[in-house]
PDB file of C-alpha atoms in Angstrom:
ATOM      1  CA  MET K   7      38.343  -8.995 -18.179  1.00  0.00           C
ATOM      2  CA  ALA K   8      37.649  -5.866 -16.276  1.00  0.00           C
ATOM      3  CA  VAL K   9      38.445  -5.995 -12.595  1.00  0.00           C
ATOM      4  CA  ASP K  10      36.321  -4.238  -9.980  1.00  0.00           C
ATOM      5  CA  PRO K  11      38.540  -2.419  -7.522  1.00  0.00           C
ATOM      6  CA  ASP K  12      35.885  -3.040  -4.828  1.00  0.00           C
ATOM      7  CA  ALA K  13      36.608  -5.819  -2.376  1.00  0.00           C
ATOM      8  CA  ASP K  14      34.272  -8.713  -1.886  1.00  0.00           C
ATOM      9  CA  ALA K  15      33.176 -10.175   1.466  1.00  0.00           C
ATOM     10  CA  ASP K  16      36.520 -12.029   1.857  1.00  0.00           C
ATOM     11  CA  GLY K  17      38.596  -8.963   1.089  1.00  0.00           C
ATOM     12  CA  GLY K  18      39.576 -10.128  -2.396  1.00  0.00           C
ATOM     13  CA  LEU K  19      38.893  -8.531  -5.736  1.00  0.00           C
ATOM     14  CA  VAL K  20      35.736  -9.453  -7.643  1.00  0.00           C
ATOM     15  CA  GLU K  21      35.528  -9.696 -11.397  1.00  0.00           C
ATOM     16  CA  VAL K  22      32.728  -7.948 -13.222  1.00  0.00           C
ATOM     17  CA  GLY K  23      31.473  -7.811 -16.740  1.00  0.00           C
ATOM     18  CA  SER K  24      32.280  -5.202 -19.351  1.00  0.00           C
ATOM     19  CA  TRP K  25      29.245  -3.199 -18.359  1.00  0.00           C
ATOM     20  CA  TRP K  26      31.270  -1.718 -15.433  1.00  0.00           C
ATOM     21  CA  ARG K  27      33.442   0.212 -17.924  1.00  0.00           C
ATOM     22  CA  SER K  28      32.128   3.626 -18.866  1.00  0.00           C
ATOM     23  CA  LEU K  29      30.121   3.337 -22.052  1.00  0.00           C
ATOM     24  CA  ALA K  30      31.663   6.651 -23.021  1.00  0.00           C
ATOM     25  CA  GLU K  31      34.991   4.809 -23.362  1.00  0.00           C
ATOM     26  CA  GLU K  32      33.383   2.190 -25.644  1.00  0.00           C
ATOM     27  CA  HIS K  33      31.849   4.878 -27.853  1.00  0.00           C
ATOM     28  CA  PRO K  34      34.497   7.647 -28.179  1.00  0.00           C
ATOM     29  CA  SER K  35      32.788   9.079 -31.327  1.00  0.00           C
ATOM     30  CA  ILE K  36      29.474   9.968 -29.677  1.00  0.00           C
ATOM     31  CA  ASP K  37      27.797  12.816 -31.558  1.00  0.00           C
ATOM     32  CA  LEU K  38      26.471  15.201 -28.925  1.00  0.00           C
ATOM     33  CA  ARG K  39      24.751  17.412 -31.539  1.00  0.00           C
ATOM     34  CA  THR K  40      25.763  20.508 -29.661  1.00  0.00           C
ATOM     35  CA  ASP K  41      24.127  22.727 -32.321  1.00  0.00           C
ATOM     36  CA  ARG K  42      20.664  21.565 -31.149  1.00  0.00           C
ATOM     37  CA  PRO K  43      19.110  22.205 -27.753  1.00  0.00           C
ATOM     38  CA  HIS K  44      18.789  19.087 -25.584  1.00  0.00           C
ATOM     39  CA  THR K  45      16.432  18.621 -22.640  1.00  0.00           C
ATOM     40  CA  ALA K  46      19.204  17.040 -20.440  1.00  0.00           C
ATOM     41  CA  ARG K  47      21.521  19.969 -21.081  1.00  0.00           C
ATOM     42  CA  ILE K  48      18.754  22.534 -20.616  1.00  0.00           C
ATOM     43  CA  TYR K  49      17.936  20.952 -17.200  1.00  0.00           C
ATOM     44  CA  ASP K  50      21.659  21.004 -16.385  1.00  0.00           C
ATOM     45  CA  TYR K  51      21.671  24.751 -17.169  1.00  0.00           C
ATOM     46  CA  PHE K  52      18.682  25.361 -14.912  1.00  0.00           C
ATOM     47  CA  LEU K  53      20.471  23.523 -12.122  1.00  0.00           C
ATOM     48  CA  GLY K  54      23.519  25.730 -12.541  1.00  0.00           C
ATOM     49  CA  GLY K  55      25.646  23.073 -14.255  1.00  0.00           C
ATOM     50  CA  LYS K  56      28.309  23.550 -16.862  1.00  0.00           C
ATOM     51  CA  ASP K  57      27.548  20.661 -19.276  1.00  0.00           C
ATOM     52  CA  ASN K  58      25.530  22.754 -21.733  1.00  0.00           C
ATOM     53  CA  PHE K  59      26.178  24.590 -24.965  1.00  0.00           C
ATOM     54  CA  PRO K  60      25.002  27.861 -26.583  1.00  0.00           C
ATOM     55  CA  ALA K  61      21.959  26.162 -28.233  1.00  0.00           C
ATOM     56  CA  ASP K  62      20.889  24.872 -24.831  1.00  0.00           C
ATOM     57  CA  ARG K  63      21.376  28.169 -23.115  1.00  0.00           C
ATOM     58  CA  VAL K  64      19.347  29.966 -25.771  1.00  0.00           C
ATOM     59  CA  ALA K  65      16.480  27.435 -25.391  1.00  0.00           C
ATOM     60  CA  ALA K  66      16.702  27.748 -21.631  1.00  0.00           C
ATOM     61  CA  GLU K  67      16.487  31.525 -21.729  1.00  0.00           C
ATOM     62  CA  GLN K  68      13.482  31.382 -24.063  1.00  0.00           C
ATOM     63  CA  ALA K  69      11.810  28.983 -21.678  1.00  0.00           C
ATOM     64  CA  SER K  70      12.640  31.276 -18.801  1.00  0.00           C
ATOM     65  CA  ALA K  71      11.074  34.200 -20.643  1.00  0.00           C
ATOM     66  CA  ALA K  72       7.816  32.250 -20.646  1.00  0.00           C
ATOM     67  CA  PHE K  73       8.302  30.808 -17.123  1.00  0.00           C
ATOM     68  CA  PRO K  74      10.813  32.999 -15.188  1.00  0.00           C
ATOM     69  CA  ASN K  75      10.968  30.483 -12.347  1.00  0.00           C
ATOM     70  CA  ALA K  76      12.200  27.546 -14.455  1.00  0.00           C
ATOM     71  CA  SER K  77      15.501  27.328 -12.632  1.00  0.00           C
ATOM     72  CA  LEU K  78      13.803  27.502  -9.209  1.00  0.00           C
ATOM     73  CA  ALA K  79      11.369  24.781 -10.239  1.00  0.00           C
ATOM     74  CA  ALA K  80      14.199  22.558 -11.459  1.00  0.00           C
ATOM     75  CA  ARG K  81      15.931  22.909  -8.085  1.00  0.00           C
ATOM     76  CA  GLN K  82      12.817  22.134  -6.136  1.00  0.00           C
ATOM     77  CA  ASN K  83      12.223  19.113  -8.368  1.00  0.00           C
ATOM     78  CA  ARG K  84      15.744  17.911  -7.567  1.00  0.00           C
ATOM     79  CA  ALA K  85      15.208  18.463  -3.865  1.00  0.00           C
ATOM     80  CA  PHE K  86      12.120  16.283  -4.017  1.00  0.00           C
ATOM     81  CA  MET K  87      14.110  13.510  -5.686  1.00  0.00           C
ATOM     82  CA  VAL K  88      16.615  13.615  -2.871  1.00  0.00           C
ATOM     83  CA  ARG K  89      13.935  13.388  -0.232  1.00  0.00           C
ATOM     84  CA  ALA K  90      12.098  10.590  -2.063  1.00  0.00           C
ATOM     85  CA  ILE K  91      15.188   8.393  -2.486  1.00  0.00           C
ATOM     86  CA  ARG K  92      16.150   8.929   1.172  1.00  0.00           C
ATOM     87  CA  HIS K  93      12.657   7.903   2.264  1.00  0.00           C
ATOM     88  CA  LEU K  94      12.647   4.740   0.177  1.00  0.00           C
ATOM     89  CA  ALA K  95      16.179   3.703   1.203  1.00  0.00           C
ATOM     90  CA  GLY K  96      15.490   4.466   4.810  1.00  0.00           C
ATOM     91  CA  GLU K  97      11.895   4.162   6.007  1.00  0.00           C
ATOM     92  CA  ALA K  98      10.714   1.867   3.202  1.00  0.00           C
ATOM     93  CA  GLY K  99      13.781  -0.368   3.251  1.00  0.00           C
ATOM     94  CA  ILE K 100      14.353  -0.397  -0.506  1.00  0.00           C
ATOM     95  CA  ARG K 101      17.756  -1.608  -1.613  1.00  0.00           C
ATOM     96  CA  GLN K 102      17.355  -1.587  -5.413  1.00  0.00           C
ATOM     97  CA  PHE K 103      16.712   1.357  -7.644  1.00  0.00           C
ATOM     98  CA  LEU K 104      15.999   1.742 -11.387  1.00  0.00           C
ATOM     99  CA  ASP K 105      16.434   5.306 -12.526  1.00  0.00           C
ATOM    100  CA  ILE K 106      15.082   5.933 -16.061  1.00  0.00           C
ATOM    101  CA  GLY K 107      15.656   9.266 -17.769  1.00  0.00           C
ATOM    102  CA  THR K 108      18.716   9.836 -15.649  1.00  0.00           C
ATOM    103  CA  GLY K 109      19.974  13.008 -17.285  1.00  0.00           C
ATOM    104  CA  ILE K 110      23.424  14.497 -16.903  1.00  0.00           C
ATOM    105  CA  PRO K 111      24.931  13.301 -13.612  1.00  0.00           C
ATOM    106  CA  THR K 112      24.449  16.062 -11.045  1.00  0.00           C
ATOM    107  CA  SER K 113      25.586  15.313  -7.539  1.00  0.00           C
ATOM    108  CA  PRO K 114      23.994  13.889  -5.492  1.00  0.00           C
ATOM    109  CA  ASN K 115      22.939  11.191  -7.883  1.00  0.00           C
ATOM    110  CA  VAL K 116      20.531   8.399  -6.951  1.00  0.00           C
ATOM    111  CA  HIS K 117      23.285   6.003  -5.887  1.00  0.00           C
ATOM    112  CA  GLU K 118      24.973   8.641  -3.781  1.00  0.00           C
ATOM    113  CA  ILE K 119      21.723   9.403  -1.937  1.00  0.00           C
ATOM    114  CA  ALA K 120      20.672   5.760  -1.475  1.00  0.00           C
ATOM    115  CA  GLN K 121      24.116   4.413  -0.520  1.00  0.00           C
ATOM    116  CA  ALA K 122      24.567   7.204   2.053  1.00  0.00           C
ATOM    117  CA  VAL K 123      21.598   5.566   3.816  1.00  0.00           C
ATOM    118  CA  VAL K 124      22.284   1.937   2.933  1.00  0.00           C
ATOM    119  CA  PRO K 125      25.783   1.301   1.543  1.00  0.00           C
ATOM    120  CA  ASP K 126      24.757  -1.932  -0.130  1.00  0.00           C
ATOM    121  CA  ALA K 127      22.085  -0.277  -2.361  1.00  0.00           C
ATOM    122  CA  ARG K 128      22.143  -1.239  -6.033  1.00  0.00           C
ATOM    123  CA  VAL K 129      21.233   1.232  -8.770  1.00  0.00           C
ATOM    124  CA  VAL K 130      20.732   0.881 -12.532  1.00  0.00           C
ATOM    125  CA  TYR K 131      20.639   4.084 -14.588  1.00  0.00           C
ATOM    126  CA  ALA K 132      18.986   4.068 -18.006  1.00  0.00           C
ATOM    127  CA  ASP K 133      18.905   6.782 -20.610  1.00  0.00           C
ATOM    128  CA  ASN K 134      19.204   7.067 -24.358  1.00  0.00           C
ATOM    129  CA  ASP K 135      20.629  10.592 -24.606  1.00  0.00           C
ATOM    130  CA  PRO K 136      24.125  10.839 -26.062  1.00  0.00           C
ATOM    131  CA  ILE K 137      25.119  13.537 -23.551  1.00  0.00           C
ATOM    132  CA  VAL K 138      24.280  11.192 -20.661  1.00  0.00           C
ATOM    133  CA  LEU K 139      26.211   8.322 -22.296  1.00  0.00           C
ATOM    134  CA  ALA K 140      29.260  10.571 -22.489  1.00  0.00           C
ATOM    135  CA  HIS K 141      29.058  11.136 -18.720  1.00  0.00           C
ATOM    136  CA  ALA K 142      28.297   7.535 -17.753  1.00  0.00           C
ATOM    137  CA  ARG K 143      31.506   7.130 -15.785  1.00  0.00           C
ATOM    138  CA  ALA K 144      30.203   9.417 -13.012  1.00  0.00           C
ATOM    139  CA  LEU K 145      27.238   7.052 -12.568  1.00  0.00           C
ATOM    140  CA  LEU K 146      29.425   4.001 -11.929  1.00  0.00           C
ATOM    141  CA  ALA K 147      31.188   5.217  -8.803  1.00  0.00           C
ATOM    142  CA  SER K 148      29.494   2.888  -6.285  1.00  0.00           C
ATOM    143  CA  THR K 149      30.345   2.040  -2.680  1.00  0.00           C
ATOM    144  CA  PRO K 150      32.274  -1.238  -2.183  1.00  0.00           C
ATOM    145  CA  GLN K 151      29.139  -2.831  -0.697  1.00  0.00           C
ATOM    146  CA  GLY K 152      26.737  -1.703  -3.462  1.00  0.00           C
ATOM    147  CA  ARG K 153      26.735  -1.686  -7.249  1.00  0.00           C
ATOM    148  CA  THR K 154      25.785   0.683 -10.070  1.00  0.00           C
ATOM    149  CA  ALA K 155      25.318   0.129 -13.724  1.00  0.00           C
ATOM    150  CA  TYR K 156      24.317   2.239 -16.751  1.00  0.00           C
ATOM    151  CA  LEU K 157      22.468   1.123 -19.826  1.00  0.00           C
ATOM    152  CA  ASP K 158      21.749   2.977 -23.026  1.00  0.00           C
ATOM    153  CA  ALA K 159      18.068   2.270 -23.653  1.00  0.00           C
ATOM    154  CA  ASP K 160      14.884   4.005 -24.821  1.00  0.00           C
ATOM    155  CA  LEU K 161      11.951   4.564 -22.424  1.00  0.00           C
ATOM    156  CA  HIS K 162       9.613   3.786 -25.275  1.00  0.00           C
ATOM    157  CA  ASP K 163      10.904   0.235 -25.357  1.00  0.00           C
ATOM    158  CA  PRO K 164      10.482  -0.946 -21.758  1.00  0.00           C
ATOM    159  CA  GLN K 165      11.332  -4.536 -22.638  1.00  0.00           C
ATOM    160  CA  SER K 166      14.797  -3.523 -23.829  1.00  0.00           C
ATOM    161  CA  ILE K 167      15.403  -2.050 -20.359  1.00  0.00           C
ATOM    162  CA  LEU K 168      13.996  -4.990 -18.415  1.00  0.00           C
ATOM    163  CA  ALA K 169      15.903  -7.535 -20.496  1.00  0.00           C
ATOM    164  CA  ALA K 170      19.219  -5.688 -20.528  1.00  0.00           C
ATOM    165  CA  PRO K 171      22.160  -7.660 -19.120  1.00  0.00           C
ATOM    166  CA  GLU K 172      23.247  -4.553 -17.171  1.00  0.00           C
ATOM    167  CA  LEU K 173      19.973  -4.613 -15.327  1.00  0.00           C
ATOM    168  CA  ARG K 174      19.807  -8.394 -14.844  1.00  0.00           C
ATOM    169  CA  GLU K 175      23.374  -8.529 -13.485  1.00  0.00           C
ATOM    170  CA  THR K 176      22.728  -5.753 -11.001  1.00  0.00           C
ATOM    171  CA  LEU K 177      19.108  -5.961  -9.793  1.00  0.00           C
ATOM    172  CA  ASP K 178      17.102  -8.940  -8.506  1.00  0.00           C
ATOM    173  CA  LEU K 179      13.623  -8.503  -9.924  1.00  0.00           C
ATOM    174  CA  THR K 180      12.190 -10.924  -7.425  1.00  0.00           C
ATOM    175  CA  ARG K 181      12.824  -8.354  -4.712  1.00  0.00           C
ATOM    176  CA  PRO K 182      11.302  -4.857  -4.477  1.00  0.00           C
ATOM    177  CA  VAL K 183      12.671  -2.152  -6.722  1.00  0.00           C
ATOM    178  CA  ALA K 184      12.115   1.617  -6.701  1.00  0.00           C
ATOM    179  CA  LEU K 185      11.435   2.788 -10.200  1.00  0.00           C
ATOM    180  CA  SER K 186      12.396   6.480 -10.466  1.00  0.00           C
ATOM    181  CA  MET K 187      11.326   8.682 -13.442  1.00  0.00           C
ATOM    182  CA  ILE K 188      11.982  12.235 -12.387  1.00  0.00           C
ATOM    183  CA  ALA K 189      11.193  15.198 -14.675  1.00  0.00           C
ATOM    184  CA  LEU K 190      10.609  12.755 -17.530  1.00  0.00           C
ATOM    185  CA  PHE K 191       6.968  12.464 -18.376  1.00  0.00           C
ATOM    186  CA  HIS K 192       6.362  16.086 -19.224  1.00  0.00           C
ATOM    187  CA  PHE K 193       8.471  15.209 -22.287  1.00  0.00           C
ATOM    188  CA  VAL K 194       6.266  12.218 -23.073  1.00  0.00           C
ATOM    189  CA  PRO K 195       3.072  13.159 -24.988  1.00  0.00           C
ATOM    190  CA  ASP K 196      -0.158  11.249 -24.652  1.00  0.00           C
ATOM    191  CA  THR K 197       0.378   9.844 -28.169  1.00  0.00           C
ATOM    192  CA  ASP K 198       3.349   7.906 -26.838  1.00  0.00           C
ATOM    193  CA  ASP K 199       1.126   6.114 -24.320  1.00  0.00           C
ATOM    194  CA  PRO K 200       2.790   7.067 -20.984  1.00  0.00           C
ATOM    195  CA  HIS K 201       0.305   4.856 -19.072  1.00  0.00           C
ATOM    196  CA  GLY K 202       1.311   1.876 -21.181  1.00  0.00           C
ATOM    197  CA  ILE K 203       5.023   2.544 -20.720  1.00  0.00           C
ATOM    198  CA  ILE K 204       4.666   2.821 -16.933  1.00  0.00           C
ATOM    199  CA  GLY K 205       2.368  -0.251 -16.847  1.00  0.00           C
ATOM    200  CA  ARG K 206       4.848  -2.486 -18.643  1.00  0.00           C
ATOM    201  CA  LEU K 207       7.659  -1.445 -16.349  1.00  0.00           C
ATOM    202  CA  VAL K 208       5.676  -1.790 -13.099  1.00  0.00           C
ATOM    203  CA  ASP K 209       4.215  -5.073 -14.160  1.00  0.00           C
ATOM    204  CA  ALA K 210       7.667  -6.557 -14.217  1.00  0.00           C
ATOM    205  CA  LEU K 211       8.418  -5.513 -10.661  1.00  0.00           C
ATOM    206  CA  PRO K 212       7.323  -7.514  -7.574  1.00  0.00           C
ATOM    207  CA  SER K 213       4.873  -6.523  -4.862  1.00  0.00           C
ATOM    208  CA  GLY K 214       6.390  -3.974  -2.520  1.00  0.00           C
ATOM    209  CA  SER K 215       8.095  -2.041  -5.309  1.00  0.00           C
ATOM    210  CA  TYR K 216       7.664   1.686  -5.706  1.00  0.00           C
ATOM    211  CA  LEU K 217       7.165   4.228  -8.465  1.00  0.00           C
ATOM    212  CA  ILE K 218       8.523   7.804  -8.125  1.00  0.00           C
ATOM    213  CA  LEU K 219       7.780  10.418 -10.781  1.00  0.00           C
ATOM    214  CA  THR K 220       7.406  14.155 -11.287  1.00  0.00           C
ATOM    215  CA  ASN K 221       5.587  16.073 -13.999  1.00  0.00           C
ATOM    216  CA  GLY K 222       5.254  19.793 -14.720  1.00  0.00           C
ATOM    217  CA  THR K 223       1.812  21.390 -14.454  1.00  0.00           C
ATOM    218  CA  ALA K 224      -0.059  24.504 -15.505  1.00  0.00           C
ATOM    219  CA  ASP K 225      -2.581  24.185 -12.653  1.00  0.00           C
ATOM    220  CA  TYR K 226      -0.984  27.150 -10.839  1.00  0.00           C
ATOM    221  CA  ASN K 227       0.772  28.870 -13.742  1.00  0.00           C
ATOM    222  CA  PRO K 228      -1.468  30.622 -16.371  1.00  0.00           C
ATOM    223  CA  ALA K 229       1.654  31.043 -18.574  1.00  0.00           C
ATOM    224  CA  GLY K 230       1.958  27.315 -19.035  1.00  0.00           C
ATOM    225  CA  ASP K 231       0.920  27.457 -22.691  1.00  0.00           C
ATOM    226  CA  GLN K 232       3.681  29.954 -23.303  1.00  0.00           C
ATOM    227  CA  LEU K 233       6.197  27.589 -21.809  1.00  0.00           C
ATOM    228  CA  VAL K 234       4.953  24.736 -24.010  1.00  0.00           C
ATOM    229  CA  ALA K 235       5.178  27.028 -27.054  1.00  0.00           C
ATOM    230  CA  ALA K 236       8.751  28.090 -26.115  1.00  0.00           C
ATOM    231  CA  TYR K 237       9.891  24.488 -26.002  1.00  0.00           C
ATOM    232  CA  ALA K 238       7.976  23.676 -29.190  1.00  0.00           C
ATOM    233  CA  ALA K 239       9.844  26.433 -30.995  1.00  0.00           C
ATOM    234  CA  GLN K 240      13.040  24.513 -30.235  1.00  0.00           C
ATOM    235  CA  GLY K 241      11.544  21.240 -31.429  1.00  0.00           C
ATOM    236  CA  ILE K 242      10.864  19.857 -27.957  1.00  0.00           C
ATOM    237  CA  THR K 243       7.407  18.558 -27.002  1.00  0.00           C
ATOM    238  CA  VAL K 244       6.242  19.350 -23.493  1.00  0.00           C
ATOM    239  CA  ARG K 245       3.019  17.926 -21.906  1.00  0.00           C
ATOM    240  CA  LEU K 246       2.077  19.674 -18.737  1.00  0.00           C
ATOM    241  CA  ARG K 247      -0.432  17.695 -16.687  1.00  0.00           C
ATOM    242  CA  SER K 248      -3.124  18.424 -14.096  1.00  0.00           C
ATOM    243  CA  ARG K 249      -3.041  16.860 -10.647  1.00  0.00           C
ATOM    244  CA  ALA K 250      -5.689  14.339 -11.707  1.00  0.00           C
ATOM    245  CA  GLU K 251      -3.692  13.427 -14.796  1.00  0.00           C
ATOM    246  CA  VAL K 252      -0.502  12.895 -12.781  1.00  0.00           C
ATOM    247  CA  GLU K 253      -2.471  10.844 -10.273  1.00  0.00           C
ATOM    248  CA  GLY K 254      -3.620   8.758 -13.283  1.00  0.00           C
ATOM    249  CA  LEU K 255       0.005   7.922 -14.125  1.00  0.00           C
ATOM    250  CA  PHE K 256       0.097   6.029 -10.795  1.00  0.00           C
ATOM    251  CA  GLY K 257      -2.964   3.995 -11.769  1.00  0.00           C
ATOM    252  CA  GLY K 258      -3.291   0.698  -9.871  1.00  0.00           C
ATOM    253  CA  LEU K 259      -0.707   1.677  -7.241  1.00  0.00           C
ATOM    254  CA  GLU K 260      -1.085   2.867  -3.684  1.00  0.00           C
ATOM    255  CA  LEU K 261       0.003   6.504  -3.306  1.00  0.00           C
ATOM    256  CA  ILE K 262       1.747   7.137  -0.067  1.00  0.00           C
ATOM    257  CA  ASP K 263       1.012  10.251   2.044  1.00  0.00           C
ATOM    258  CA  PRO K 264       0.612  13.061   1.009  1.00  0.00           C
ATOM    259  CA  GLY K 265      -0.230  11.637  -2.434  1.00  0.00           C
ATOM    260  CA  VAL K 266       0.454  13.674  -5.551  1.00  0.00           C
ATOM    261  CA  GLU K 267       1.584  17.079  -4.358  1.00  0.00           C
ATOM    262  CA  LEU K 268       3.627  20.037  -5.566  1.00  0.00           C
ATOM    263  CA  VAL K 269       7.217  18.871  -5.036  1.00  0.00           C
ATOM    264  CA  HIS K 270       8.105  21.487  -2.503  1.00  0.00           C
ATOM    265  CA  ARG K 271       5.130  20.475  -0.379  1.00  0.00           C
ATOM    266  CA  TRP K 272       5.909  16.705  -0.493  1.00  0.00           C
ATOM    267  CA  ARG K 273       7.259  15.977   2.981  1.00  0.00           C
ATOM    268  CA  PRO K 274       9.432  19.106   3.230  1.00  0.00           C
ATOM    269  CA  THR K 275      12.384  18.894   5.601  1.00  0.00           C
ATOM    270  CA  GLY K 276      12.230  22.529   6.499  1.00  0.00           C
ATOM    271  CA  PRO K 277      10.287  25.783   5.864  1.00  0.00           C
ATOM    272  CA  ASP K 278       9.776  26.914   2.298  1.00  0.00           C
ATOM    273  CA  PRO K 279      12.264  29.505   1.069  1.00  0.00           C
ATOM    274  CA  ALA K 280      10.966  33.021   1.637  1.00  0.00           C
ATOM    275  CA  ASN K 281       8.238  34.098  -0.787  1.00  0.00           C
ATOM    276  CA  LEU K 282       8.211  30.717  -2.583  1.00  0.00           C
ATOM    277  CA  THR K 283       4.798  30.203  -4.247  1.00  0.00           C
ATOM    278  CA  ASP K 284       3.031  27.249  -5.813  1.00  0.00           C
ATOM    279  CA  ALA K 285       3.001  28.997  -9.201  1.00  0.00           C
ATOM    280  CA  GLN K 286       6.776  29.323  -9.093  1.00  0.00           C
ATOM    281  CA  VAL K 287       7.255  25.614  -8.566  1.00  0.00           C
ATOM    282  CA  SER K 288       4.533  24.153 -10.817  1.00  0.00           C
ATOM    283  CA  VAL K 289       5.806  20.552 -10.670  1.00  0.00           C
ATOM    284  CA  TYR K 290       3.872  17.632  -9.185  1.00  0.00           C
ATOM    285  CA  GLY K 291       5.531  14.674  -7.567  1.00  0.00           C
ATOM    286  CA  GLY K 292       4.570  11.471  -5.815  1.00  0.00           C
ATOM    287  CA  ILE K 293       5.516   8.031  -4.663  1.00  0.00           C
ATOM    288  CA  ALA K 294       3.278   4.965  -4.927  1.00  0.00           C
ATOM    289  CA  ARG K 295       3.655   1.375  -3.805  1.00  0.00           C
ATOM    290  CA  LYS K 296       2.774  -1.683  -5.831  1.00  0.00           C
ATOM    291  CA  PRO K 297       0.410  -3.859  -3.695  1.00  0.00           C
TER     292      PRO K 297
END
C-alpha cells in the first residue's frame, strides 16, 4: 500500500491508492516515439522548455517559418491560463479542477496556481500522450491540504475520463468543477465532434461549474493557412477557429466578462508588452459558467 507523506487533519499519515504513484514508474517501457514530432513537445519548445527532440524542433521551426510569433503566442496562451485559474480559485471560489490535454508539466502547473490561492484545491490531470505520462510525477506534487491525480485517458472518450477511479477518488462531481482545456481544440477537427466532446464532459458537471478553453485563430493572421499546412506536413491536424466558432464551443454556458477574447486581452494584469499586436497572438480564450 502506498503511503501519502501528507498529514491528515489529526497530524497522522493517510493511505492512498496506487494512483498516487507516478504512472511513469508503472510503465517504464513507454515508447516516446522521439523520431516523430509531437504537439506536447512542440509546445514545450515554444515555451522554452527542454523536453523536446530534434523532430519536434524541426516541426516547431517549420511552424515558426509560417507563423514567426508562435513562441510568443504560446507564452501569451500560458499567461492566460495562469490568470484564468487564479480567477476561478479566488473570485469564483472553485476548489476542484479537471485539466484535460495537460501537456508536458511546465511550472506553474494548474495545481501550483490553484493551491497558491486555496491550498486545499484538488486537481485531476488527464492526457493520453506518452511524453506526458513519462512526466506524471511532476503533476502529483500537491500541498498537504489538497490533492492531485493523473490519469491516462483519451479526450475522444469522455466517459473513460469521467468514470476513472483517479477522478472519482479525487473530485466530488456533486460540487462545482473547473474544466480546463487549454491549447487543445485547435488539434481537434470538426470531424471529431468537438461540441459533442465538450457537451458530454460539461453535462456530467453540476451547476456552478466552469469551462476554460483556448483555440488558435486566423482572424488576425492572414498566414493562418500556411501554419495549418506546416503542421499538416508533419502529420498534425490543426483547426484554427473564428471568434464565432470559439464562442460556439461554449454553447449553453454563460460566458463571463469579457467573453471570448484574444488571450492577451482577457483581463490583463498589466500593460501589453511593447509592440505586441493581435496578429502576433492569434489565440482566443474564454471562461464560461454552467447555469
